[in-house]
mmCIF file of C-alpha atoms in Angstrom:
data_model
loop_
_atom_site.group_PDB
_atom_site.id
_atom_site.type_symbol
_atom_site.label_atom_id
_atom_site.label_comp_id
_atom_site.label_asym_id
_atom_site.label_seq_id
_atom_site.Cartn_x
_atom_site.Cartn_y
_atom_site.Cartn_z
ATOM 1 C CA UNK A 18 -5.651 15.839 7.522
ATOM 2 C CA UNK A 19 -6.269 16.663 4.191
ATOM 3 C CA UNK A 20 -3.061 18.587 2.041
ATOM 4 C CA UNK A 21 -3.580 21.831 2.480
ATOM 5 C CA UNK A 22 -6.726 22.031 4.926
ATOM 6 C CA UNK A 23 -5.389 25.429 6.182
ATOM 7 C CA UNK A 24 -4.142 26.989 2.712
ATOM 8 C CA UNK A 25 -1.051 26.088 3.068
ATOM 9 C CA UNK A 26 -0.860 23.766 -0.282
ATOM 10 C CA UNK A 27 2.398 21.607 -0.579
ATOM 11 C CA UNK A 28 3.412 21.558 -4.051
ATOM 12 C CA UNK A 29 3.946 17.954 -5.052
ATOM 13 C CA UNK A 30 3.814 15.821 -8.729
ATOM 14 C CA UNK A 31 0.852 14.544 -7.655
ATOM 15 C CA UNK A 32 -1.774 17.131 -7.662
ATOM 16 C CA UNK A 33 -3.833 18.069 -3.897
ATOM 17 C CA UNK A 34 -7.055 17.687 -2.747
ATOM 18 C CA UNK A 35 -8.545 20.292 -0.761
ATOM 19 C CA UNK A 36 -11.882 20.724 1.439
ATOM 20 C CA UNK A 37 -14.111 23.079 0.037
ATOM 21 C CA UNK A 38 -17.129 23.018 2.511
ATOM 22 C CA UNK A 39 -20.193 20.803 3.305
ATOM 23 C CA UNK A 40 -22.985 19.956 1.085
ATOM 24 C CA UNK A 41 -26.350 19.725 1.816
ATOM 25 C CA UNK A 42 -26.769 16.044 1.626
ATOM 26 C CA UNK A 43 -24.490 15.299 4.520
ATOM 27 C CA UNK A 44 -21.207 14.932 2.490
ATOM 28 C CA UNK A 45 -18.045 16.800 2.604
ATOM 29 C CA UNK A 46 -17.171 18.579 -0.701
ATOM 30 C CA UNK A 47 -13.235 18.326 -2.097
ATOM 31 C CA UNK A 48 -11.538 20.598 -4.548
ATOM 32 C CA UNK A 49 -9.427 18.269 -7.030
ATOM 33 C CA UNK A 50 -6.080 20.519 -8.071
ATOM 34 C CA UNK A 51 -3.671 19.156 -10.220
ATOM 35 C CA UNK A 52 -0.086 18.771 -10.419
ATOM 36 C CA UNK A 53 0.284 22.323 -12.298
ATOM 37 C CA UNK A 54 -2.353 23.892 -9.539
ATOM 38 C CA UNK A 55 -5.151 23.877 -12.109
ATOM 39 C CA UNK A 56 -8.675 22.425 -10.809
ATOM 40 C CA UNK A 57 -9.290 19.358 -11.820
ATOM 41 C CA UNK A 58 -13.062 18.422 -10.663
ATOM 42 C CA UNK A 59 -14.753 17.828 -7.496
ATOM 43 C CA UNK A 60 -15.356 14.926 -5.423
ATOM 44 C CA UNK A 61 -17.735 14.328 -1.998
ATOM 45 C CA UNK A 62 -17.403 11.737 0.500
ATOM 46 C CA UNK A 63 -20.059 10.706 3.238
ATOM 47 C CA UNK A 64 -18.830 13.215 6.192
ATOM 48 C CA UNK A 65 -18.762 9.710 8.708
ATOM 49 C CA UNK A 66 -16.077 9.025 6.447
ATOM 50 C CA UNK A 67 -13.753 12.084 6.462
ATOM 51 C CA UNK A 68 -11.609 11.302 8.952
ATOM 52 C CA UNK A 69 -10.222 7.826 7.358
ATOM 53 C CA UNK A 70 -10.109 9.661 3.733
ATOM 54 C CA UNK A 71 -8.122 12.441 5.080
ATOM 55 C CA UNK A 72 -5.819 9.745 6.421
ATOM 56 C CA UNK A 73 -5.218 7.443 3.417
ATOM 57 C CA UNK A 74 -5.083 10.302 1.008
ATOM 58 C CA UNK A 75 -2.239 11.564 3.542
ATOM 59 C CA UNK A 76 -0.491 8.142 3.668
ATOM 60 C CA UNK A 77 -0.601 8.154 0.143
ATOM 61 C CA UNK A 78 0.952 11.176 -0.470
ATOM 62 C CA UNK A 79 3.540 10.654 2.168
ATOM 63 C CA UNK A 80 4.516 7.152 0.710
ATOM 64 C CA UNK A 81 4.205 8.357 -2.893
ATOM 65 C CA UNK A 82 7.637 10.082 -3.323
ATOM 66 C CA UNK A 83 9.424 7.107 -1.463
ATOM 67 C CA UNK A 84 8.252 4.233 -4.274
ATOM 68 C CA UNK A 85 9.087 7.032 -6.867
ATOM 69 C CA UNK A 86 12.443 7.048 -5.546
ATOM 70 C CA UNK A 87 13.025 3.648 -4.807
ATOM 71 C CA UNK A 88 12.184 3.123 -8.705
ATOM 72 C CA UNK A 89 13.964 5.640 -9.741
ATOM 73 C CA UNK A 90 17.209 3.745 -7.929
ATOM 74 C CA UNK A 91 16.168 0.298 -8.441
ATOM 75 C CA UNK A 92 14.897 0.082 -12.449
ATOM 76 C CA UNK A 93 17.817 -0.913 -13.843
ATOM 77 C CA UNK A 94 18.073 -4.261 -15.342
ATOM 78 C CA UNK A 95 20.627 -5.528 -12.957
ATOM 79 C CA UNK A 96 19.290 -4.032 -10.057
ATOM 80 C CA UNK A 97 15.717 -6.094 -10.589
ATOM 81 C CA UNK A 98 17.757 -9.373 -11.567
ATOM 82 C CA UNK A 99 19.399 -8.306 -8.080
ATOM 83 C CA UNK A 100 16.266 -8.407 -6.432
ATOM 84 C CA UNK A 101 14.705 -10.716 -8.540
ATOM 85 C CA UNK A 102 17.351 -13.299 -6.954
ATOM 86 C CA UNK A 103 17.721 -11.764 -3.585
ATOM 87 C CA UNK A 104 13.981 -12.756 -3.578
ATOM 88 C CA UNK A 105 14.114 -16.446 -4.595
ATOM 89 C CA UNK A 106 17.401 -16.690 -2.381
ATOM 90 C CA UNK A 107 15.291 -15.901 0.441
ATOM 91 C CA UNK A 108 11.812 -18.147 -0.402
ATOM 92 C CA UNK A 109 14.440 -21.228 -1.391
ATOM 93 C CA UNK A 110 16.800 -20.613 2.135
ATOM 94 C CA UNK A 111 13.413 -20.389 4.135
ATOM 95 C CA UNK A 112 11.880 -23.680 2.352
ATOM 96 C CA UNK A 113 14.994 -25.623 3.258
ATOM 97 C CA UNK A 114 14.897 -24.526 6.494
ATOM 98 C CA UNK A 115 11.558 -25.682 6.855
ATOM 99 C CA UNK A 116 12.383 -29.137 6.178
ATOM 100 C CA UNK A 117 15.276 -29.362 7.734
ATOM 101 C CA UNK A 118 13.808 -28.358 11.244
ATOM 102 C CA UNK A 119 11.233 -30.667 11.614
ATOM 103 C CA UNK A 120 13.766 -33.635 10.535
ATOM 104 C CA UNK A 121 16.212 -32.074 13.703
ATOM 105 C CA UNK A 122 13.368 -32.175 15.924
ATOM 106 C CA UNK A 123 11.452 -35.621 15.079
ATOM 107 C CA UNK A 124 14.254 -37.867 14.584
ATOM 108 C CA UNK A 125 13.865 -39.814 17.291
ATOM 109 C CA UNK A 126 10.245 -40.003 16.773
ATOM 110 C CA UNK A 127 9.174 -43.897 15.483
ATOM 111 C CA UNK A 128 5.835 -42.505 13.430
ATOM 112 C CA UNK A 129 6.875 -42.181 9.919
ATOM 113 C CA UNK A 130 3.631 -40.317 9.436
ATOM 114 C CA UNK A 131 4.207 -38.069 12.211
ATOM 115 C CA UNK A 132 7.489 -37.268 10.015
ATOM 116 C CA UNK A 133 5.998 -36.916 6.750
ATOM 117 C CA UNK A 134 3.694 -34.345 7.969
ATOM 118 C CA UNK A 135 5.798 -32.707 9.945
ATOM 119 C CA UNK A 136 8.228 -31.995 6.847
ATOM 120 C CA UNK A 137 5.460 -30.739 4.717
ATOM 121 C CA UNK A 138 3.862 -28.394 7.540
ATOM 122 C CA UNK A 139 7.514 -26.790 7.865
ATOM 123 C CA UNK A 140 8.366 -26.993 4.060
ATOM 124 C CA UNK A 141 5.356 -25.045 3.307
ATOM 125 C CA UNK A 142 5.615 -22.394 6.981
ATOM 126 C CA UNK A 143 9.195 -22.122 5.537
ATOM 127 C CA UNK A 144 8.003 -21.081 1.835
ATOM 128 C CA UNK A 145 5.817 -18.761 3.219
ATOM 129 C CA UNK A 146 7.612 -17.286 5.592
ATOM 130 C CA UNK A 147 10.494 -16.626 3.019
ATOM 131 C CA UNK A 148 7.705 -15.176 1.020
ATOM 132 C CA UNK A 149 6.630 -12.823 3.257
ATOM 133 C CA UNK A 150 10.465 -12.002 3.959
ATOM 134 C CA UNK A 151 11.601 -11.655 0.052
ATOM 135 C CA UNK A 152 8.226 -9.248 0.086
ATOM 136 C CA UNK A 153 9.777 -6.913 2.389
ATOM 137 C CA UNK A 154 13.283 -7.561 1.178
ATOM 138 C CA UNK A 155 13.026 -6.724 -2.104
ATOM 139 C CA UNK A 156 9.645 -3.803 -1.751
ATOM 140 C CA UNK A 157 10.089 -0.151 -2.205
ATOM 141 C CA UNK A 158 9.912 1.812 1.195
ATOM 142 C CA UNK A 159 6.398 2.771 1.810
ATOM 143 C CA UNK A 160 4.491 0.511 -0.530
ATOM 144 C CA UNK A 161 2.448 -1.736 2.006
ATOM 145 C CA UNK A 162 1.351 1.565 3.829
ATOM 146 C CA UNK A 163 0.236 2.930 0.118
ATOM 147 C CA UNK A 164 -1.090 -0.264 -0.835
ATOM 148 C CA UNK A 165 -3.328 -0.064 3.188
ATOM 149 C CA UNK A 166 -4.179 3.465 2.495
ATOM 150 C CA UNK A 167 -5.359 2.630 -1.352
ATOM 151 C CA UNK A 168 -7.582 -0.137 0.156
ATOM 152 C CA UNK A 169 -8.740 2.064 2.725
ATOM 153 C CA UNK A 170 -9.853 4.301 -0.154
ATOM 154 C CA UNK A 171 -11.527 1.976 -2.017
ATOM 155 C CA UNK A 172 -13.626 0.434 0.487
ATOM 156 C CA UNK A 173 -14.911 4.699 0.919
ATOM 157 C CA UNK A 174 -18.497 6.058 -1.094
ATOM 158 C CA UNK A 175 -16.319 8.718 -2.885
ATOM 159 C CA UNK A 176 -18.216 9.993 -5.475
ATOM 160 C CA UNK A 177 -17.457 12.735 -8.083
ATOM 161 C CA UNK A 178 -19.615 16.121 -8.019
ATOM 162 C CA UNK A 179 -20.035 16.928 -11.728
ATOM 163 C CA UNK A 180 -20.925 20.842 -12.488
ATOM 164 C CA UNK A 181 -25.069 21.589 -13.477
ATOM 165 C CA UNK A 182 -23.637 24.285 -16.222
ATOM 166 C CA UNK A 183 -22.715 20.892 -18.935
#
């Protein structure tokens, strides 16, 4: 659910959103608060949709403070060369071993074509596994669920409730 559904608002640097009631037109109105507890606007969202922004927005707050920290730990220059290399240590080990397997296994094959295909199918399985590998080697904790939860958002009809008194 939502930060702070019940009242019970969980200070964090990142401001809260809270329900503030239905409107009329079938959406769900939000309070905006930010990170000093002053309001910052309104928003509405189609009420079919509550449920999944409730989630992301959660996800997003509970992933939030782990990339902050992770940053915070990691944003030196040699810790991102670190990484940096840990990363193409990983894509380069996987490509090789992508070539080399399919050699092992079709050695005794006669088809040179069967071979040359076979090395390119593992060369690029192997660079793409490693790439997928270095990507979760080298990410902060918590960024591909605030990266799921952002698209999740985005995909939503949030839309912002601006006051009649302007």
């Amino acid at each position: 659910m939502v930060n702070a559904i019940s009242g019970n608002i969980r200070p964090n640097s990142y401001g809260n959103i809270l329900r503030a009631g239905n409107l009329p037109n079938g959406r769900v109105l939000y309070n905006v608060i930010d990170s000093e507890g002053n309001k910052a606007g309104k928003l509405s969202v189609p009420f079919e949709q509550v449920d999944t922004f409730e989630e992301s927005y959660k996800q997003i707050l509970d992933s939030a403070p782990k990339i902050q920290a992770f940053v915070k730990a990691n944003s030196s220059e040699e810790a991102i060369t670190k990484r940096r290399n840990l990363g193409r240590g990983i894509v380069a080990t996987s490509g090789i071993a992508g070539a080399v397997l399919p050699i092992v296994l079709l050695r005794k094959s006669t088809s040179i074509t069967k071979k040359i295909l076979g090395v390119v199918a593992g060369i690029v399985a192997g660079l793409s596994a490693g790439f997928a590998a270095s990507l979760g080697v080298t990410s902060p904790p918590g960024s591909i669920q605030f990266a799921l939860a952002s698209r999740n958002l985005s995909r939503l009809d949030i839309q912002p409730v601006l006051d009649k008194k302007a």
